[in-house]
Short mmCIF file of C-alpha atoms in Angstrom, two decimals:
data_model
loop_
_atom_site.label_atom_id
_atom_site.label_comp_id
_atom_site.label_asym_id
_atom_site.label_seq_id
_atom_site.Cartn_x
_atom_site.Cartn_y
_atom_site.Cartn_z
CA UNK A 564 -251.78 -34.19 -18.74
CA UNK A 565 -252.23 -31.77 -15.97
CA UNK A 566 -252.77 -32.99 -12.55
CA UNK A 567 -255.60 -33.06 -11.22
CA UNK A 568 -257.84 -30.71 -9.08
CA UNK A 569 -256.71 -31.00 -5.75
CA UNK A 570 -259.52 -31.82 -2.89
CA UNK A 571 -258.49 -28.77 -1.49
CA UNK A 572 -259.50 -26.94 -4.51
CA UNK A 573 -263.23 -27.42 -3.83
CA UNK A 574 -262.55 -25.59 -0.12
CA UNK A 575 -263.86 -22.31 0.79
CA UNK A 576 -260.89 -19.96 1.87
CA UNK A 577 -261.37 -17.31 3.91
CA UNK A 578 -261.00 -14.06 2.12
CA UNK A 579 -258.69 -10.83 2.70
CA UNK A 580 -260.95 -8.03 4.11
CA UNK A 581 -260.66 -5.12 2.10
CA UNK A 582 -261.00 -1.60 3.48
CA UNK A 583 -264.76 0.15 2.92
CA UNK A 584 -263.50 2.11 -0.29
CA UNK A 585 -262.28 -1.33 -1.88
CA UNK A 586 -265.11 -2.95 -1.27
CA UNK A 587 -267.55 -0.18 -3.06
CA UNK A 588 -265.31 -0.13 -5.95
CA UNK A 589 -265.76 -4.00 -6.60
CA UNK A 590 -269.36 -3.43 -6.11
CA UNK A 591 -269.41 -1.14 -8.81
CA UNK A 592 -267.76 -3.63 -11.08
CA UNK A 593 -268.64 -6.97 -10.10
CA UNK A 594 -271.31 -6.84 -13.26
CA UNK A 595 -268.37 -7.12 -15.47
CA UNK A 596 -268.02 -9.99 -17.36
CA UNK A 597 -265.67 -11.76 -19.91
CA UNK A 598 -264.21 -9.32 -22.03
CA UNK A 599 -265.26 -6.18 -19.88
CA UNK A 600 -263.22 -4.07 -18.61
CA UNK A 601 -262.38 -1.51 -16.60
CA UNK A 602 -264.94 0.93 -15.07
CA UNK A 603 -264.61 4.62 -16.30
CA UNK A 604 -261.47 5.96 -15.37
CA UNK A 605 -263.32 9.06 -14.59
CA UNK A 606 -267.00 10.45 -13.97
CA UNK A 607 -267.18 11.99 -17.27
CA UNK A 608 -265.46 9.06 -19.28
CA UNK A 609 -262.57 10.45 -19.66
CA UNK A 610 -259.26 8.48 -19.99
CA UNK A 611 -255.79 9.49 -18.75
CA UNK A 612 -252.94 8.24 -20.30
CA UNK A 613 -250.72 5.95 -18.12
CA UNK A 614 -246.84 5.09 -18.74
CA UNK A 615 -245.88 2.06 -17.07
CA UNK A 616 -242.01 1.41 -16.84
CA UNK A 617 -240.78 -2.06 -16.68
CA UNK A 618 -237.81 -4.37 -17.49
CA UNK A 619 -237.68 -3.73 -20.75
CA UNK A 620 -238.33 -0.21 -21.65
CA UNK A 621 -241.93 1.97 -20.66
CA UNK A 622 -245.22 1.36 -22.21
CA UNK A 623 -248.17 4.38 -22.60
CA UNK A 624 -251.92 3.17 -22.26
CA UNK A 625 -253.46 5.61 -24.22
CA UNK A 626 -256.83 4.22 -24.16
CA UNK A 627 -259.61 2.58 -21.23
CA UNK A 628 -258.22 -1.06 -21.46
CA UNK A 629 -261.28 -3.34 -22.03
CA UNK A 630 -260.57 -6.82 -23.44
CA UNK A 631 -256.98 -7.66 -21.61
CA UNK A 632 -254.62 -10.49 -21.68
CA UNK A 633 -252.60 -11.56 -18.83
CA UNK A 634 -249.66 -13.93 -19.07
CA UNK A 635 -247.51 -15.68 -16.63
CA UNK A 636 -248.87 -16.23 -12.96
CA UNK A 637 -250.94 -13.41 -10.94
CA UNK A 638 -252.06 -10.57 -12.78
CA UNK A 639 -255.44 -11.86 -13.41
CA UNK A 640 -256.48 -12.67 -9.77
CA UNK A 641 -255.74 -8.38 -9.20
CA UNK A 642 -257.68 -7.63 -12.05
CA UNK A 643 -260.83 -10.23 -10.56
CA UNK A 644 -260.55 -8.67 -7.36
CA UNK A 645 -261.29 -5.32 -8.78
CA UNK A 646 -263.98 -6.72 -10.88
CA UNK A 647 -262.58 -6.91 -13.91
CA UNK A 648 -262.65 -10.28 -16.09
CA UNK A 649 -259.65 -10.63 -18.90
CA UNK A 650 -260.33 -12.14 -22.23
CA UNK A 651 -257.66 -14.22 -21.69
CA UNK A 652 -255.53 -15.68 -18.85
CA UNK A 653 -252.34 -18.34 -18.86
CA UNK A 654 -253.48 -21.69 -18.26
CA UNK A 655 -251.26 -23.62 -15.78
CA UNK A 656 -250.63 -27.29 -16.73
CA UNK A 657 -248.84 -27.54 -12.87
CA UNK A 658 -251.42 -26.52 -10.58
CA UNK A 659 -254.45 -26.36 -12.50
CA UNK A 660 -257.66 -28.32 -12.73
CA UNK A 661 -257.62 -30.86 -16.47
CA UNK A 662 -258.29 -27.78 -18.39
CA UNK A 663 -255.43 -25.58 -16.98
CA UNK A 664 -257.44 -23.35 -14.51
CA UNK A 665 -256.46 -22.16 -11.02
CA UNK A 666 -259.14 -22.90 -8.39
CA UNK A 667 -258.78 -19.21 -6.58
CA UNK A 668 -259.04 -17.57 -10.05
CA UNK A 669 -262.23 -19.93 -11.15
CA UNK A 670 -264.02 -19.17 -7.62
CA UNK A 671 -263.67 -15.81 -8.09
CA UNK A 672 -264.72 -16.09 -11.41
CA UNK A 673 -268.08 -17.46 -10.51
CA UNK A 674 -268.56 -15.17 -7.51
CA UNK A 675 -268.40 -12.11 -10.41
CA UNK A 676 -271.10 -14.28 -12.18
CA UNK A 677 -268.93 -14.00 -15.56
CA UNK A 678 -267.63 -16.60 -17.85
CA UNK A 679 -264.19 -18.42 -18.00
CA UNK A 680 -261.56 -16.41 -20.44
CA UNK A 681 -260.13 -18.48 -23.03
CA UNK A 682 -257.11 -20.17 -21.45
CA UNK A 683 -253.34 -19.21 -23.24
CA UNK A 684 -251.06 -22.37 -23.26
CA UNK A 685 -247.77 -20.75 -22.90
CA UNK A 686 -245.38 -24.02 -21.75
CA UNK A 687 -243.77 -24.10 -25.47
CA UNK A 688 -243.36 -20.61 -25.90
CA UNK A 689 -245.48 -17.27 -26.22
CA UNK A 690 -248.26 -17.92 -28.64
CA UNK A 691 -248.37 -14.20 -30.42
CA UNK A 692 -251.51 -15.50 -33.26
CA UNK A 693 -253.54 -16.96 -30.80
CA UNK A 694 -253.52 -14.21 -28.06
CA UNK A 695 -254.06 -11.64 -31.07
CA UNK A 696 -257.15 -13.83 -32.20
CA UNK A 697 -258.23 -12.52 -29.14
CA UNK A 698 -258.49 -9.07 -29.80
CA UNK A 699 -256.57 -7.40 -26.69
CA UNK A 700 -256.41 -3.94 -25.95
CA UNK A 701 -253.85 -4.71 -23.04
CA UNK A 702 -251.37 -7.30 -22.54
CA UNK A 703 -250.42 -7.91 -19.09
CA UNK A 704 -247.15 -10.11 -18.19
CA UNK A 705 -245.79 -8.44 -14.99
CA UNK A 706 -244.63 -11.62 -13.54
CA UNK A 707 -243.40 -13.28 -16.18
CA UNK A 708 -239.77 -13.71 -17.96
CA UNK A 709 -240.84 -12.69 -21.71
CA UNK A 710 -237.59 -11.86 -23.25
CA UNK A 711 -237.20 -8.44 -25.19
CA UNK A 712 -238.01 -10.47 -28.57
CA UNK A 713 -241.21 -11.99 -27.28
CA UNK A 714 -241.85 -8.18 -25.46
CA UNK A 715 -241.81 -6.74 -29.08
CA UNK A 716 -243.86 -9.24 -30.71
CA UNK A 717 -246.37 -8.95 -28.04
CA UNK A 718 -245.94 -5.33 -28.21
CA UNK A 719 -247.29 -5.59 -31.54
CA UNK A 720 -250.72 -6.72 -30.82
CA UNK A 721 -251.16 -4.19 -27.95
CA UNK A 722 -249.72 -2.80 -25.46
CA UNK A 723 -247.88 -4.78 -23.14
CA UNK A 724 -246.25 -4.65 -19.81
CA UNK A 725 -243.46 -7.24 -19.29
CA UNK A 726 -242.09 -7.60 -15.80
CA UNK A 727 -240.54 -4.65 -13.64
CA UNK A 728 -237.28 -5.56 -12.31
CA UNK A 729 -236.09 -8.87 -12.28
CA UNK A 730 -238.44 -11.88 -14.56
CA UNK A 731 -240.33 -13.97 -12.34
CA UNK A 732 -239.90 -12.45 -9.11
CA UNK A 733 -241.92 -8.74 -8.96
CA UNK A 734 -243.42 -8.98 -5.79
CA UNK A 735 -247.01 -9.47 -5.85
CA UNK A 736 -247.81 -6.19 -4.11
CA UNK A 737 -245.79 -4.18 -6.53
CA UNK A 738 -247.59 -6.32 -9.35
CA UNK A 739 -251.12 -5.63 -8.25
CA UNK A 740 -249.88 -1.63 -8.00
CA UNK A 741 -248.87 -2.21 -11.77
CA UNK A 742 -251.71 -4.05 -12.61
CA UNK A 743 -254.38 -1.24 -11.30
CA UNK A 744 -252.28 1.39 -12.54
CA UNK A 745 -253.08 0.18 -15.92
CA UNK A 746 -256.32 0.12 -15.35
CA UNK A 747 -256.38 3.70 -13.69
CA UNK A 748 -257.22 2.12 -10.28
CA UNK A 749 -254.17 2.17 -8.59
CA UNK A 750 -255.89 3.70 -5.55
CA UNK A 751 -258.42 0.72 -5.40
CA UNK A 752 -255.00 -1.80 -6.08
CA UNK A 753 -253.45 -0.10 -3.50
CA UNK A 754 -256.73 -0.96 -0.57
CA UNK A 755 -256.55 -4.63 -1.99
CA UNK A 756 -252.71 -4.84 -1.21
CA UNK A 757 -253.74 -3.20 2.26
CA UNK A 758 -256.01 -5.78 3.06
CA UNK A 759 -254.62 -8.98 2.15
CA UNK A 760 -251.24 -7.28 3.93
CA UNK A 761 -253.52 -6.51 6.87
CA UNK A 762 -254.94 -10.26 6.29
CA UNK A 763 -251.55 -11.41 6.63
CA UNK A 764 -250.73 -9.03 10.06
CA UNK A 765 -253.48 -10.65 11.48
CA UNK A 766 -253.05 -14.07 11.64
CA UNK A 767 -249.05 -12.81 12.68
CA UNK A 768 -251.03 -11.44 15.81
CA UNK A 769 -253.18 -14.44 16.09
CA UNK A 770 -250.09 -16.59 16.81
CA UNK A 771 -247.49 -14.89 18.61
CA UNK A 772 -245.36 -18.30 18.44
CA UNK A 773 -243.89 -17.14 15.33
CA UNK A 774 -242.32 -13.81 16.33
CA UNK A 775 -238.65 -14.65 16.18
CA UNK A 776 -238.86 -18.58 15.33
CA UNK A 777 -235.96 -19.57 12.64
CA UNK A 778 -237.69 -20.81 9.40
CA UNK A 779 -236.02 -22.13 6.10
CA UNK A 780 -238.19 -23.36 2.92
CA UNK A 781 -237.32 -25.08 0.00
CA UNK A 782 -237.05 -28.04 -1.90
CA UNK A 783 -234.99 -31.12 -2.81
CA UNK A 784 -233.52 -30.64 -6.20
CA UNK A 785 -234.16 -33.07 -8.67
CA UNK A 786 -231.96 -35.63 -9.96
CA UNK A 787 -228.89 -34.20 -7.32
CA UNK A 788 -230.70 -34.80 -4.21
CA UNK A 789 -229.22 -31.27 -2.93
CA UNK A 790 -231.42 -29.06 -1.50
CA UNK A 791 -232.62 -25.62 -3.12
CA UNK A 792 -233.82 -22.59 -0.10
CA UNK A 793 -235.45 -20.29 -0.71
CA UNK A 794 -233.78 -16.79 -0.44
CA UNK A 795 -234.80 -13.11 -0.09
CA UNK A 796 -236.99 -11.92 -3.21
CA UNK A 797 -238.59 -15.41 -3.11
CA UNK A 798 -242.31 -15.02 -2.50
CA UNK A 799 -242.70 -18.02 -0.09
CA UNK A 800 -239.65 -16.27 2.40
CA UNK A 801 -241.14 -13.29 1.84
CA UNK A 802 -244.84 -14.23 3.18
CA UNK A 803 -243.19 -16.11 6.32
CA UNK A 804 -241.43 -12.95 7.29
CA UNK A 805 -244.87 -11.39 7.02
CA UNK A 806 -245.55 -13.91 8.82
CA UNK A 807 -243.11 -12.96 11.57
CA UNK A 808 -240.82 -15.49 11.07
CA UNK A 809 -236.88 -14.70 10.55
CA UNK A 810 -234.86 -16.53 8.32
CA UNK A 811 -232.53 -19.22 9.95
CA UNK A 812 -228.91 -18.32 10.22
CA UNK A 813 -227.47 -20.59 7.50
CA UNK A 814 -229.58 -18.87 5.20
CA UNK A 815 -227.37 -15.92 4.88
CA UNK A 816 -224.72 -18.68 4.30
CA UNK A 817 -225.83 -19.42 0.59
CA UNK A 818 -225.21 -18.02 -2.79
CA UNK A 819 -227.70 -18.02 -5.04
CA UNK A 820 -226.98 -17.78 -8.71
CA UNK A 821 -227.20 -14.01 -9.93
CA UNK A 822 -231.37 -13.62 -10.97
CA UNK A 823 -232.27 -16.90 -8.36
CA UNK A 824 -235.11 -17.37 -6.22
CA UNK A 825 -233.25 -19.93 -4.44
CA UNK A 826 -229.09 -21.26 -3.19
CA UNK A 827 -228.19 -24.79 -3.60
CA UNK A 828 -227.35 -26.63 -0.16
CA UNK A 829 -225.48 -30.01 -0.78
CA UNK A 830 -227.12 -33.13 0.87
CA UNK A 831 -223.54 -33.59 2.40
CA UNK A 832 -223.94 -30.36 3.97
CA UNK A 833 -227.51 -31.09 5.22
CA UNK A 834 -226.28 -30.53 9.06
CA UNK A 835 -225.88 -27.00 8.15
CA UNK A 836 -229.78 -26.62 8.35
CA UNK A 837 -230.50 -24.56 11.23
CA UNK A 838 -234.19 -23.35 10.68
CA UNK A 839 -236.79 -24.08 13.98
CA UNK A 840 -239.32 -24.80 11.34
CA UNK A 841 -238.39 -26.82 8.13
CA UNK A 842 -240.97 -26.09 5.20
CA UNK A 843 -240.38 -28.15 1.97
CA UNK A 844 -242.02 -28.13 -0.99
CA UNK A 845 -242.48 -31.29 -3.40
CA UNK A 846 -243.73 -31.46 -6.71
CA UNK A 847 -245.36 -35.03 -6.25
CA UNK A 848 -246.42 -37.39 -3.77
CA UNK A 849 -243.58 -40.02 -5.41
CA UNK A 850 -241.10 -36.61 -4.86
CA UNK A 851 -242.15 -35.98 -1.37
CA UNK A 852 -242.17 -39.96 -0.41
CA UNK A 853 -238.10 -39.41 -1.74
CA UNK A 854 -237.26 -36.84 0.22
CA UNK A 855 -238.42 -37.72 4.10
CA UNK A 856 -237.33 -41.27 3.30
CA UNK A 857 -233.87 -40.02 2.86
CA UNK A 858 -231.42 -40.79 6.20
CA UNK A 859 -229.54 -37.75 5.51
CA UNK A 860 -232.97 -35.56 5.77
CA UNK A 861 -234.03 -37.94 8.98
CA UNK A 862 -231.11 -36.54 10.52
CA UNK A 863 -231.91 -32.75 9.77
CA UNK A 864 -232.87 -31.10 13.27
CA UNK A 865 -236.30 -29.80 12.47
CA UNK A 866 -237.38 -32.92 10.97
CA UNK A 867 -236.16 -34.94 14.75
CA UNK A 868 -237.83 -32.17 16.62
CA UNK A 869 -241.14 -31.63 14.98
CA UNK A 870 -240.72 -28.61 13.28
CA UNK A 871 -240.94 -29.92 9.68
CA UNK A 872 -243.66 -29.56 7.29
CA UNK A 873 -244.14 -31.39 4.10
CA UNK A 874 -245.95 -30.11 0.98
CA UNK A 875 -246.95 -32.47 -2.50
CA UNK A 876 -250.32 -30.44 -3.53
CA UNK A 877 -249.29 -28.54 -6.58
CA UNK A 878 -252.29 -26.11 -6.18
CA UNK A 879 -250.99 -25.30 -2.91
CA UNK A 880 -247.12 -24.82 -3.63
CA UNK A 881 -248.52 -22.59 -6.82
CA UNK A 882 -250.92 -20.75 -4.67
CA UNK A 883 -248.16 -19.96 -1.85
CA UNK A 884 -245.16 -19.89 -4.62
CA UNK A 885 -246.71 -17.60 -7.13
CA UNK A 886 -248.89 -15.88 -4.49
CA UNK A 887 -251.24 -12.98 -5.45
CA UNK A 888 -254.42 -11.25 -3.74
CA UNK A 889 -256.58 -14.42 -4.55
CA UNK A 890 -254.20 -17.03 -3.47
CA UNK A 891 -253.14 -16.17 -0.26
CA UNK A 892 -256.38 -16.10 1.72
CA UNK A 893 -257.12 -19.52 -0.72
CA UNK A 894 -253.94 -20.96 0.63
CA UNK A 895 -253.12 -19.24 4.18
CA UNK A 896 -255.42 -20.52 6.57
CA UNK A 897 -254.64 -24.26 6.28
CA UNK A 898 -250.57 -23.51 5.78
CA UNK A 899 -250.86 -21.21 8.98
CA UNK A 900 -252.06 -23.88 11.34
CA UNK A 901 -249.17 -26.39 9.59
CA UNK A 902 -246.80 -23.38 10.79
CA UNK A 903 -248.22 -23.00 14.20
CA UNK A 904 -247.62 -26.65 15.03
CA UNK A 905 -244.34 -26.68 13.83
CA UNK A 906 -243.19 -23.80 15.68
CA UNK A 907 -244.39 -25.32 18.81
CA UNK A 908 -242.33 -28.30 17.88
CA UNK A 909 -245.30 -30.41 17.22
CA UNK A 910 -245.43 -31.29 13.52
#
C-alpha cells in the first residue's frame, strides 16, 4: 500500500518564474488536455524530424508527438510545464498519494484544467501491453534504467527515448532539454531550465550563509547501519551546490561503486563526517527514529552543533531526490529555511 499523502502535499509552493517567452508559450498550450499534445511545431504545421541520442543507441521522431508516455521519475512534470498532458505517466508507490500520484504533478495537472493520465505501475517490471493499450506516439524514459531488452520492446510500440548517459542519474536540466527537444520546444525547455535555475540563484542570494558552508547528505543504510552520501551526479548534492554550498572534505574521501549515486561510510568511521550542515534522508518515521537514536550518530559533529537536519516525508525526499521543474519550487522553500538554520548552527 502506498503511503499516504503527506500534509505537505496539500501546500501551495511557490513556483519558478519563467522568463516572458516561457510564459506565452504555456499560455498557448495550457488548453491541452489528456492525450494532447504538443502545439504545432511550426506556423504552417509542419513537423521536423528530431534524432535524440541516448544510452542505448539514437531514436528519430518523425512525427508531432501527441498521446506520450513517460516512464521513470520527471519527464512528465517538463512536459506539464510546457502545457502538455501525457496519456500516461509512472505511478510512484513511494511518494505518491493511495493511487500512485505525485502532488507537484497532480497540482499542475489541475492548474492546466485537464484530466489525470492513466497511471503505469512499473515496480515489477516494464509493462509493454498495458502502455501499448494506450496508444502512444512517444515513449519517454529519460531518467530511468530500462535495459536494452526492455528499450527494444518499448521501442516497438513507439518511439522511445531511454536515458542519456548513465540510468537514473541524467540531470534534470539535461532531461527537460531532451524532453522539449522531442517535442520541438527545446527553446521553450531551455527558458523553463532558466527559470527554475534562476529560482534556485535566488534564494542562494537570499541567504548568503551558505556561500562556502561544508554540507554532506545522505542516508543510513538499511540493515548495516553504515551510512550512504551522496556524491557528485547525485541530484540532492547537486541542488545544494546550486545552492552555494561545497561539499565537506571527507566527501572526496569515498568511493562509490562504478554507476552510484552514493559511497558507503561505515558507522565505525562516523567521526570522519566533517560537513557544517548534516542533511539525512529517511524513508520512514520508524527509520528516522533509528537513526538520531543511534550514540554513534549523537556523537557526529553537526548533529552536537546544530547543523543537522532530518527528513522522513517520502514526498519530500522524492521531490528533492528525483527533482524536476515541478518539484523543486514544490519542495525548496520549506527545505531552504531547514538549511538556513542549520548553517547558522541552529537546527
Amino acid at each position: 500500500m502506498p503511503p499516504a499523502p503527506s500534509p505537505r502535499a496539500a501546500r501551495r509552493r511557490r513556483t519558478a518564474p519563467l522568463a516572458p517567452a516561457a510564459a506565452l508559450a504555456l499560455l498557448t498550450t495550457a488548453a491541452c488536455t489528456s492525450g494532447a499534445g504538443a502545439p504545432e511545431a511550426e506556423a504552417d504545421g509542419g513537423w521536423s524530424p528530431v534524432t535524440i541520442e541516448h544510452a542505448h543507441g539514437s531514436t528519430e521522431i518523425t512525427a508531432e508527438p501527441k498521446r506520450i508516455v513517460t516512464l521513470g521519475w520527471t519527464s512528465e512534470a517538463t512536459l506539464l510545464e510546457l502545457g502538455v498532458v501525457p496519456v500516461g505517466i509512472n505511478a510512484s508507490s513511494f511518494a505518491g498519494d493511495d493511487e500512485g500520484r505525485l502532488p507537484w504533478n497532480t497540482e499542475k495537472i489541475e492548474e492546466l484544467g485537464a484530466e489525470e493520465p492513466a497511471l503505469v505501475d512499473t515496480d515489477d517490471g516494464i509493462p509493454a501491453e498495458k502502455i501499448a493499450a494506450l496508444e502512444p506516439d512517444l515513449i519517454l524514459a529519460v531518467q530511468t534504467g530500462i535495459e536494452e531488452k526492455e528499450y527494444e520492446q518499448l521501442s516497438a510500440v513507439a518511439p522511445t527515448v531511454a536515458y542519456l548517459d548513465r540510468p537514473w542519474m541524467t540531470p534534470w536540466q539535461d532531461e527537460a532539454l531532451a524532453v522539449g527537444r522531442a517535442l520541438g520546444q527545446e527553446d521553450d525547455a531551455q527558458r523553463v531550465v532558466d527559470g527554475v535555475d534562476g529560482y534556485l540563484a535566488g534564494l542562494a542570494e537570499e541567504h548568503p550563509e551558505f556561500e562556502g558552508t561544508t554540507f554532506a547528505t545522505g542516508r543510513q543504510e538499511p540493515g548495516t547501519g553504515d551510512f550512504g552520501f551522496s556524491v557528485e551526479g547525485d541530484a540532492r548534492y547537486g541542488l545544494l551546490e546550486q545552492l552555494g554550498f561545497e561539499p565537506a572534505p571527507f566527501i572526496g574521501g569515498l568511493e562509490p561503486e562504478p554507476g552510484a549515486f552514493s559511497a558507503r561510510l561505515s558507522r565505525e568511521h562516523a567521526e570522519r563526517i566533517d560537513a557544517e550542515v548534516l542533511v539525512m534522508w529517511a524513508g520512514s518515521p520508524e527509520e528516522r527514529e533509528k537513526l538520531e537514536g543511534s550514540e554513534v550518530f549523537q556523537k557526529v559533529d553537526a548533529v552536537r552543533e546544530g547543523g543537522y537536519i532530518g527528513y522522513d516525508d517520502t514526498a519530500l525526499t522524492m521531490a528533492i531526490t528525483s527533482p524536476s521543474p515541478l518539484s523543486i519550487p514544490w519542495a525548496m522553500d520549506e527545505v531552504v529555511e531547514d538549511l538556513s538554520t542549520a548553517a547558522e548552527g541552529g537546527a
